[in-house]
PDB file of C-alpha atoms and ligand atoms in Angstrom:
ATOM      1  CA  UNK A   1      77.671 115.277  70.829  1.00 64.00           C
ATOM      2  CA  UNK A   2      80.065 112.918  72.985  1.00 84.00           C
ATOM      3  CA  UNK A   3      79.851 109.615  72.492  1.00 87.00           C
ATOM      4  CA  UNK A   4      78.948 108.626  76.339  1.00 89.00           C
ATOM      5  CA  UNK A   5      75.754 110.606  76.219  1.00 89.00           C
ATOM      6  CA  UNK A   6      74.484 109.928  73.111  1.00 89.00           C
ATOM      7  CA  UNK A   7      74.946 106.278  75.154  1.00 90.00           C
ATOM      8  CA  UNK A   8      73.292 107.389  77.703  1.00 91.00           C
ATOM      9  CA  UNK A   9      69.984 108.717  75.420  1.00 90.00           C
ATOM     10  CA  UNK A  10      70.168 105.576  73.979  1.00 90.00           C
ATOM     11  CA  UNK A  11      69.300 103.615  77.410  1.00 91.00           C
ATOM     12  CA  UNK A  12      66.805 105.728  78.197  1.00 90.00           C
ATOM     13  CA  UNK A  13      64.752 105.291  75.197  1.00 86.00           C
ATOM     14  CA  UNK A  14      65.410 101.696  75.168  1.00 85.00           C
ATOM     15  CA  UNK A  15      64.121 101.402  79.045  1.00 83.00           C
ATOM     16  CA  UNK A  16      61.161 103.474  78.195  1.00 81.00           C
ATOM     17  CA  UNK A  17      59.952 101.152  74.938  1.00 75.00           C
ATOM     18  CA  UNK A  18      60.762  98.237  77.248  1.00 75.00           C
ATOM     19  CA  UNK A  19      58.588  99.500  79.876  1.00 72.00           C
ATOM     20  CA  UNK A  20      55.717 100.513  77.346  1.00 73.00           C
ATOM     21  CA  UNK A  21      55.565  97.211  75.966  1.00 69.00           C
ATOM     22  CA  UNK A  22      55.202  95.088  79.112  1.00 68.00           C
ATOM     23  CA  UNK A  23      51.958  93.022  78.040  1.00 67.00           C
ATOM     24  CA  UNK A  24      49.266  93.908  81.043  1.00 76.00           C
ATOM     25  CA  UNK A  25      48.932  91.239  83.619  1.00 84.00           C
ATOM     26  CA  UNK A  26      45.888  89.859  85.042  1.00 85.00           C
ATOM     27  CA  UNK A  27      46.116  91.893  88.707  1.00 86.00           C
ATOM     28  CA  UNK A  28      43.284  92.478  91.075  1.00 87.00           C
ATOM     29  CA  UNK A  29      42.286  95.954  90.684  1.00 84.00           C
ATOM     30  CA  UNK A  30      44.436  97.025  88.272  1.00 84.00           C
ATOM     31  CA  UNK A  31      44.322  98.711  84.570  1.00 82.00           C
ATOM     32  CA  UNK A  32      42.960  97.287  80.903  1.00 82.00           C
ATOM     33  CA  UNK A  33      41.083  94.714  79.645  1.00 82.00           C
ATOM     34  CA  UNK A  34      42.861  91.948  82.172  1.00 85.00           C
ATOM     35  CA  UNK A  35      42.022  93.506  85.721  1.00 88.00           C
ATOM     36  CA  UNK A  36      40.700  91.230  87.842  1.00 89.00           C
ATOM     37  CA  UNK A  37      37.077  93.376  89.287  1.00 87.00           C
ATOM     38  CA  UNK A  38      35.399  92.013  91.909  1.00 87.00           C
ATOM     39  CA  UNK A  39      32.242  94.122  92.865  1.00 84.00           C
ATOM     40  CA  UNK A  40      32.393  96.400  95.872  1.00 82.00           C
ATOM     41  CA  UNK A  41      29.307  95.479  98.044  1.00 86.00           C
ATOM     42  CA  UNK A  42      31.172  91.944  98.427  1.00 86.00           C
ATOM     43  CA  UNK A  43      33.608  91.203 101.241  1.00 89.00           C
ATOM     44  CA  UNK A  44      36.368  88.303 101.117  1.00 89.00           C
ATOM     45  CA  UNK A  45      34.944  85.244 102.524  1.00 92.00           C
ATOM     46  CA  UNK A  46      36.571  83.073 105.529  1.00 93.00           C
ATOM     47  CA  UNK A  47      38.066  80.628 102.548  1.00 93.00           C
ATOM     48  CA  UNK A  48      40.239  83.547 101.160  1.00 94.00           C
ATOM     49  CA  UNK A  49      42.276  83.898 103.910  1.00 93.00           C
ATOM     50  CA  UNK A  50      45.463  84.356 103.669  1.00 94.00           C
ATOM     51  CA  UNK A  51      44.662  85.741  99.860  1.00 93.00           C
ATOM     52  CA  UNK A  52      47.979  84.636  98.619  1.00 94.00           C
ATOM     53  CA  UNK A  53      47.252  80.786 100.043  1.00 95.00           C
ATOM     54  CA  UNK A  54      43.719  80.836  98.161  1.00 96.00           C
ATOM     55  CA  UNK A  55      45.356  82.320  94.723  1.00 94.00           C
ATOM     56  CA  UNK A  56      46.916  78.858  94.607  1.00 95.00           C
ATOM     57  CA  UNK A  57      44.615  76.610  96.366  1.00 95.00           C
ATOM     58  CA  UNK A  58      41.499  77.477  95.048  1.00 96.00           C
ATOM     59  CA  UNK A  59      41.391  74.743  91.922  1.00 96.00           C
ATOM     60  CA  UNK A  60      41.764  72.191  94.511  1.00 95.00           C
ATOM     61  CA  UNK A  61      39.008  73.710  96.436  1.00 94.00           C
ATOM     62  CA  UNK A  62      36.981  73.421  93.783  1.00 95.00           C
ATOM     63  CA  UNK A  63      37.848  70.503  92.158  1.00 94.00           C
ATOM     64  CA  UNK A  64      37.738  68.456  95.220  1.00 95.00           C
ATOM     65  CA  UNK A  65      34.222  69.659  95.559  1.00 92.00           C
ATOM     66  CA  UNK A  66      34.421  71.706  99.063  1.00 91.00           C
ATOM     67  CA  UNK A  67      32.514  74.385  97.595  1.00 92.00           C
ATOM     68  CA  UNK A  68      30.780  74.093  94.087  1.00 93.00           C
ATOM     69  CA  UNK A  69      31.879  76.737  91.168  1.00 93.00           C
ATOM     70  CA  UNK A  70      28.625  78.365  90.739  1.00 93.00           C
ATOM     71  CA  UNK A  71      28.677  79.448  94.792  1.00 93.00           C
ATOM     72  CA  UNK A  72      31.870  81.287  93.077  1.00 95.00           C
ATOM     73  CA  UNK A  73      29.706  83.254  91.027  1.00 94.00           C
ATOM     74  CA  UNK A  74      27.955  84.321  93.672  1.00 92.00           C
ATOM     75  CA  UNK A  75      30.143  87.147  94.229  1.00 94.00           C
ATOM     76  CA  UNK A  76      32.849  86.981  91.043  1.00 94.00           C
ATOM     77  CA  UNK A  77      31.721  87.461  87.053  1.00 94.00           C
ATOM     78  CA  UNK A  78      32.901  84.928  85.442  1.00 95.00           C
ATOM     79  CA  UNK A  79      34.310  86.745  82.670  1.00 94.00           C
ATOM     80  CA  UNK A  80      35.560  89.757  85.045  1.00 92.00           C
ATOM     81  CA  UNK A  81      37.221  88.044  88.017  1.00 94.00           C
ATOM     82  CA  UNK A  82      37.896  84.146  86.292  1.00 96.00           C
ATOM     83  CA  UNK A  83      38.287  83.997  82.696  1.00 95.00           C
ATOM     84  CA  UNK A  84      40.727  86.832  82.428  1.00 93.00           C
ATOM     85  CA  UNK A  85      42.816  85.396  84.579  1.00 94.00           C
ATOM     86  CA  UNK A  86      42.451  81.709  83.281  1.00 95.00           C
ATOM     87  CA  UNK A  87      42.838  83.175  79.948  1.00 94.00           C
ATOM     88  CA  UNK A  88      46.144  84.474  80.834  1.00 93.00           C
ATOM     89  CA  UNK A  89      47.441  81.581  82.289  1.00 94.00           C
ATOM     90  CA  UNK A  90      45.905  78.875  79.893  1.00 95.00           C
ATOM     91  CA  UNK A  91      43.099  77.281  82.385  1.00 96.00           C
ATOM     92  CA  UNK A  92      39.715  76.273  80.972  1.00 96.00           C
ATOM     93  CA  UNK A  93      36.752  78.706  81.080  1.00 95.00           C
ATOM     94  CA  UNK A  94      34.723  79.009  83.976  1.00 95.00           C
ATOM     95  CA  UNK A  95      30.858  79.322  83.242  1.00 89.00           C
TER      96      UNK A  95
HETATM   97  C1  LIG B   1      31.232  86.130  99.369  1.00 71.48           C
HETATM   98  C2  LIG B   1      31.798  86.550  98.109  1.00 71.48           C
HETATM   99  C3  LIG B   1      32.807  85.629  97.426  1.00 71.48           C
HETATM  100  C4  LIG B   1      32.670  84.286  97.132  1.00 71.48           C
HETATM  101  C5  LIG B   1      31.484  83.345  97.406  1.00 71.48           C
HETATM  102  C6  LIG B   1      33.896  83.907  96.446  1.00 71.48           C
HETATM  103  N1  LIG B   1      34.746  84.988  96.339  1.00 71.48           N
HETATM  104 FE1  LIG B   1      36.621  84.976  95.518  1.00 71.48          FE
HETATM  105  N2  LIG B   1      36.901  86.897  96.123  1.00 71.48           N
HETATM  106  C7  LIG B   1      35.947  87.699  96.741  1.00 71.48           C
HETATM  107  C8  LIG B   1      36.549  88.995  97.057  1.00 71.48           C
HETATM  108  C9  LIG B   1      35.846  90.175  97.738  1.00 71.48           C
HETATM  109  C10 LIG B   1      37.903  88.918  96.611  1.00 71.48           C
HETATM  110  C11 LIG B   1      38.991  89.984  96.725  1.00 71.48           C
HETATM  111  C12 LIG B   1      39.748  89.673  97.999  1.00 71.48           C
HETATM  112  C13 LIG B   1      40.859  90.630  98.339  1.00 71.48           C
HETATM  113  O1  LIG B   1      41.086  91.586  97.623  1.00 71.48           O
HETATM  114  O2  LIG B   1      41.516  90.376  99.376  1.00 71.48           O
HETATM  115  C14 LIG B   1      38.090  87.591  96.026  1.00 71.48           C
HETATM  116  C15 LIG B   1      39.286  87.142  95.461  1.00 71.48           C
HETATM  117  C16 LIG B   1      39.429  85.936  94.781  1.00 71.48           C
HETATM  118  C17 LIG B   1      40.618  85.517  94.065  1.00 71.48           C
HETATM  119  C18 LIG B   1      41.919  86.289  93.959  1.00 71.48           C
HETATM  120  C19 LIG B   1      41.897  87.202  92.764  1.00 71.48           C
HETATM  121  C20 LIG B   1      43.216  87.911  92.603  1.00 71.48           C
HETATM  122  O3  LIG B   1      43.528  88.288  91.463  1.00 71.48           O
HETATM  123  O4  LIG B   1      43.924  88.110  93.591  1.00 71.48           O
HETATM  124  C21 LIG B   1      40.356  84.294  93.511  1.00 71.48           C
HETATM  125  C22 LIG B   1      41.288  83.446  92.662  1.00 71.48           C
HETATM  126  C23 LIG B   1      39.011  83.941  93.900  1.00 71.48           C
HETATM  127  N3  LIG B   1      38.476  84.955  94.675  1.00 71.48           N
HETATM  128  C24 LIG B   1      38.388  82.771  93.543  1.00 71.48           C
HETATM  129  C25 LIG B   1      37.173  82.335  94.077  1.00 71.48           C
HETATM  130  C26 LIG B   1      36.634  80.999  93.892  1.00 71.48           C
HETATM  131  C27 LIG B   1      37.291  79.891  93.074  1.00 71.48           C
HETATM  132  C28 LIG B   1      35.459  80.949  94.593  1.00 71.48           C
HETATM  133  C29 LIG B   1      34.523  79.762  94.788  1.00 71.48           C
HETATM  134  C30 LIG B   1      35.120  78.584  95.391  1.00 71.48           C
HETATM  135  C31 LIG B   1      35.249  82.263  95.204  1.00 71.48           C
HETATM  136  N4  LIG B   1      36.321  83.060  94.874  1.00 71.48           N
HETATM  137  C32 LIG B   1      34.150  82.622  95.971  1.00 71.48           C
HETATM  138  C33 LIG B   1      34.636  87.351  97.020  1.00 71.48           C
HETATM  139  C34 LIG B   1      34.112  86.067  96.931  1.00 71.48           C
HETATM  140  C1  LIG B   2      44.521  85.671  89.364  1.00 71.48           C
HETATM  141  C2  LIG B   2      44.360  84.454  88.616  1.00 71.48           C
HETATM  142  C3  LIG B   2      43.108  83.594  88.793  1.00 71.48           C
HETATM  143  C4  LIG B   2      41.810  83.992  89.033  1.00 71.48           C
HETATM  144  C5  LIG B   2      41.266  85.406  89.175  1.00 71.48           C
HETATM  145  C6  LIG B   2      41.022  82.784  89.096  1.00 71.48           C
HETATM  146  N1  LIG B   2      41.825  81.681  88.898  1.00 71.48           N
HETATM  147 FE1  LIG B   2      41.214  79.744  88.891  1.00 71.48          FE
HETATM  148  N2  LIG B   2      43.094  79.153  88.425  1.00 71.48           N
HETATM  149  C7  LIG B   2      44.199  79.965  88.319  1.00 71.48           C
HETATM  150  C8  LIG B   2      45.371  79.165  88.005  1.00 71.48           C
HETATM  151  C9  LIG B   2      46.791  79.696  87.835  1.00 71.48           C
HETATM  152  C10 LIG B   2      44.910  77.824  87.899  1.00 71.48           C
HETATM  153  C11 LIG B   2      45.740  76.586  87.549  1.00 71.48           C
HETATM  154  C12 LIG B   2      46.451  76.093  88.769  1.00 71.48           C
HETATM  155  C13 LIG B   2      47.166  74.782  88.519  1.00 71.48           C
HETATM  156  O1  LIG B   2      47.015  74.193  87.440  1.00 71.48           O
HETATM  157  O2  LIG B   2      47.849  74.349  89.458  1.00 71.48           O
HETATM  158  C14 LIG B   2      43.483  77.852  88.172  1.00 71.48           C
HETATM  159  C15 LIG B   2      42.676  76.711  88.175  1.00 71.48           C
HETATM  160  C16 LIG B   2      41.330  76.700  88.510  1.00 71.48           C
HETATM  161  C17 LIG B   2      40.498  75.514  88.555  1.00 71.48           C
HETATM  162  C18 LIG B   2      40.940  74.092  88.195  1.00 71.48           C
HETATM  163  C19 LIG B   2      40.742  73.927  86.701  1.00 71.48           C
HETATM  164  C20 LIG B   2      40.924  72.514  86.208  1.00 71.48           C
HETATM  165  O3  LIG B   2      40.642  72.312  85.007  1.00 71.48           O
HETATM  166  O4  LIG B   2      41.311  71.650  86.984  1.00 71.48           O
HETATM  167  C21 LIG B   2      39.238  75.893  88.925  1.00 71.48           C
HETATM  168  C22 LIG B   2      37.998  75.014  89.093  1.00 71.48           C
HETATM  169  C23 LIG B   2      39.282  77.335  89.106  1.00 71.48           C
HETATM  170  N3  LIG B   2      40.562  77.786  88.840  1.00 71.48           N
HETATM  171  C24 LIG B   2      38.194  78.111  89.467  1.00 71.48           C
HETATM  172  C25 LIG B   2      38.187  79.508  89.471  1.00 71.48           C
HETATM  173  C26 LIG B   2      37.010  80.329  89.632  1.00 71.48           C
HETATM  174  C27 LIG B   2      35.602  79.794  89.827  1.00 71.48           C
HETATM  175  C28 LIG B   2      37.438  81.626  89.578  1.00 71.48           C
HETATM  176  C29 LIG B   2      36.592  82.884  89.697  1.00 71.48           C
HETATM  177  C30 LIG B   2      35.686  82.917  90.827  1.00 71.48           C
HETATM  178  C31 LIG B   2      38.876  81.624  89.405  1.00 71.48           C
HETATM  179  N4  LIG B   2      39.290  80.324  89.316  1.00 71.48           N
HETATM  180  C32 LIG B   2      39.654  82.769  89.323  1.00 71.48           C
HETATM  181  C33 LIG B   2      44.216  81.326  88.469  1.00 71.48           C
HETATM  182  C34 LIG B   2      43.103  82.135  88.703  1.00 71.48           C
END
């Protein structure tokens, strides 16, 4: 076989191992053990909005004692929607 495709094969099984590999992320909604699953029958409250503002303001919400972390679990499982995500990134555990 010439050289170049042989090459070629190569990349392509290296980019699909890569992509295989890719350790799963903590994502709301998403697949495996790290999804973030928040149940249905809840809408976003007023203090999620913009979602992207609250994904890295809420510790200071909390911790500056605006709203107390068990109103959180009013709507989120602690393990389900907090811990898999602190988990990932190394924060205590919610309880
Ligand atoms: C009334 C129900 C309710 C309450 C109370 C609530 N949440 Fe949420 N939360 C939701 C819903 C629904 C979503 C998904 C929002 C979306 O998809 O736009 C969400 C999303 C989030 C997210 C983003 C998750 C992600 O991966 O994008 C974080 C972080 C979060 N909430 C933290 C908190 C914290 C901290 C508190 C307490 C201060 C709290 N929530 C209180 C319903 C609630
Ligand atoms: C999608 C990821 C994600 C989710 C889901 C999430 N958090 Fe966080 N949380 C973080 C990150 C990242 C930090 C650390 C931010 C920093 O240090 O600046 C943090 C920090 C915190 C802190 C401050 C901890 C400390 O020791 O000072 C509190 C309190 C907190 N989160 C509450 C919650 C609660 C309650 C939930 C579930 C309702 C939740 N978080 C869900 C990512 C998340």
């Amino acid at each position: 076989m010439n050289k170049f495709l042989l090459l070629i094969l190569l990349i392509a099984l290296a980019t699909t191992l890569t992509l295989a590999c890719v350790p799963e992320k903590p994502v709301k909604d998403g697949k495996g053990e790290l999804a973030v699953v928040i149940d249905r029958e809840f809408t976003s409250p007023v203090t999620h909005s913009p979602i992207d503002w609250w994904q890295t303001h809420h510790p200071h919400v909390v911790n500056s004692g605006d709203i107390k972390e068990k109103d959180c679990l009013y709507c989120h499982n602690a393990e389900r929607s907090c811990n898999n995500c602190h988990g990932y990134v190394g924060v205590r555990k919610i309880k």
